[in-house]
Amino acid sequence: MPIWLETAIRSICILIGLFVITRILGKKQLSKLSFFEYIVGITVGDIAGTMSVDLGISLQEGITSILIWSLFPVAVARLSLRNKKFRDFVEGNSTVFIKNGKILEENLKREKYTVDELLEQLRKKDVFRVADVEFAVLEPNGDLNVLLKREKQPLTVGDVFPNPPREKEPQTVIMDGMILDEPLATMGLGRGWLKEQLDKQGVAIENVFLAQVDSYGQLTIDLYDDKIQIAEPQEKMLLLAAMKKVQADLDLYALQTESEEAKALYERNAAKMAELVQKVEPLLRN
């Protein structure tokens, strides 16, 4: 057998084997590598590369070595799931760097962390003053997680509205000019609605690169031709305008009626609608 053909066959077999091993390791090992897993990955890659070009190494010996180096982290992960003490020994524990706004110098020294490195990590979290931090902890994987003091935390919708409406993930209904029926059905919509929305904006389906529907039923479009400007969706503003019109109609009915009972009913419902408009207007204008 020619050397180049044998090298190609060995390389293909090794690639398939490494693919199978990565599937066995799972997504966790691929996304968050510990130092040990990082070393294992480098070693396995080096063994695989050497086996591909060094025909003096038998496949049996190389595969055995790769399996040992690859499956050992799997065994360690399985034991870690079952035993907390073993998991702490292998992965380590979190270390608190800042507590109640105070830096714990002894913990910094134990982790061989300088103040400059701590400040750098804080800046990566958009924190420039240590005094703004309530709690900061160094995770076993090296990430620094920070909790700001209450008065320094950014304002959220929940701070303004006690019971904000649920936000659903947007559904992609057109991709590469093709309609996706399943996301449309998830939103309770159909192709007729989609075609009607596109006709309003004068857009053909085949010209749409991507289209999404948000939780408010607004359709946003990205065209193949970026020079063409598409009007912003107006569904939320139209809803706000309709609610204000209902309020105005109720006030008008209250003025026109001669029945005191009907007048009180209209005024009461107009007040409820005004309160509702006041609550949802910031959301609908956003």
Short mmCIF file of N, CA, C and O in Angstrom, two decimals, residues 250-251 253-272:
data_model
loop_
_atom_site.label_atom_id
_atom_site.label_comp_id
_atom_site.label_asym_id
_atom_site.label_seq_id
_atom_site.Cartn_x
_atom_site.Cartn_y
_atom_site.Cartn_z
N LEU A 250 -65.18 55.99 26.00
CA LEU A 250 -65.91 55.82 27.26
C LEU A 250 -66.18 57.16 27.93
O LEU A 250 -67.27 57.39 28.48
N ASP A 251 -65.20 58.05 27.89
CA ASP A 251 -65.41 59.40 28.45
C ASP A 251 -66.51 60.13 27.67
O ASP A 251 -67.35 60.84 28.26
N TYR A 253 -69.03 58.74 25.94
CA TYR A 253 -70.32 58.12 26.26
C TYR A 253 -70.83 58.61 27.61
O TYR A 253 -72.05 58.82 27.79
N ALA A 254 -69.90 58.79 28.57
CA ALA A 254 -70.31 59.26 29.90
C ALA A 254 -70.88 60.67 29.82
O ALA A 254 -71.80 61.02 30.57
N LEU A 255 -70.36 61.50 28.91
CA LEU A 255 -70.86 62.87 28.76
C LEU A 255 -72.19 62.92 28.02
O LEU A 255 -73.03 63.80 28.27
N GLN A 256 -72.41 61.99 27.11
CA GLN A 256 -73.59 62.03 26.25
C GLN A 256 -74.82 61.40 26.88
O GLN A 256 -75.95 61.79 26.58
N THR A 257 -74.61 60.41 27.76
CA THR A 257 -75.75 59.69 28.31
C THR A 257 -76.49 60.53 29.36
O THR A 257 -75.89 61.36 30.05
N GLU A 258 -77.78 60.32 29.45
CA GLU A 258 -78.59 61.00 30.46
C GLU A 258 -78.87 60.09 31.65
O GLU A 258 -79.40 60.54 32.65
N SER A 259 -78.52 58.82 31.53
CA SER A 259 -78.73 57.86 32.62
C SER A 259 -77.56 57.96 33.60
O SER A 259 -76.40 57.82 33.23
N GLU A 260 -77.90 58.22 34.86
CA GLU A 260 -76.86 58.31 35.88
C GLU A 260 -76.15 56.97 36.09
O GLU A 260 -74.94 56.92 36.33
N GLU A 261 -76.91 55.89 35.99
CA GLU A 261 -76.31 54.57 36.17
C GLU A 261 -75.32 54.25 35.04
O GLU A 261 -74.20 53.76 35.29
N ALA A 262 -75.73 54.55 33.80
CA ALA A 262 -74.84 54.30 32.66
C ALA A 262 -73.63 55.23 32.72
O ALA A 262 -72.49 54.83 32.41
N LYS A 263 -73.87 56.49 33.15
CA LYS A 263 -72.76 57.44 33.25
C LYS A 263 -71.71 56.97 34.25
O LYS A 263 -70.51 57.04 33.99
N ALA A 264 -72.17 56.46 35.40
CA ALA A 264 -71.23 55.96 36.41
C ALA A 264 -70.46 54.75 35.88
O ALA A 264 -69.26 54.60 36.14
N LEU A 265 -71.16 53.90 35.11
CA LEU A 265 -70.50 52.72 34.54
C LEU A 265 -69.42 53.12 33.54
O LEU A 265 -68.30 52.59 33.58
N TYR A 266 -69.74 54.08 32.66
CA TYR A 266 -68.77 54.54 31.67
C TYR A 266 -67.56 55.19 32.35
O TYR A 266 -66.41 54.98 31.96
N GLU A 267 -67.83 56.03 33.34
CA GLU A 267 -66.74 56.71 34.03
C GLU A 267 -65.84 55.73 34.77
O GLU A 267 -64.61 55.88 34.78
N ARG A 268 -66.44 54.72 35.37
CA ARG A 268 -65.65 53.73 36.09
C ARG A 268 -64.75 52.94 35.14
O ARG A 268 -63.57 52.73 35.42
N ASN A 269 -65.30 52.53 34.01
CA ASN A 269 -64.51 51.78 33.04
C ASN A 269 -63.47 52.66 32.35
O ASN A 269 -62.37 52.19 32.00
N ALA A 270 -63.80 53.94 32.15
CA ALA A 270 -62.82 54.87 31.57
C ALA A 270 -61.64 55.05 32.51
O ALA A 270 -60.47 55.12 32.07
N ALA A 271 -61.91 55.11 33.82
CA ALA A 271 -60.82 55.23 34.81
C ALA A 271 -59.96 53.98 34.81
O ALA A 271 -58.72 54.07 34.91
N LYS A 272 -60.57 52.80 34.69
CA LYS A 272 -59.81 51.56 34.64
C LYS A 272 -58.92 51.51 33.39
O LYS A 272 -57.77 51.10 33.45
#
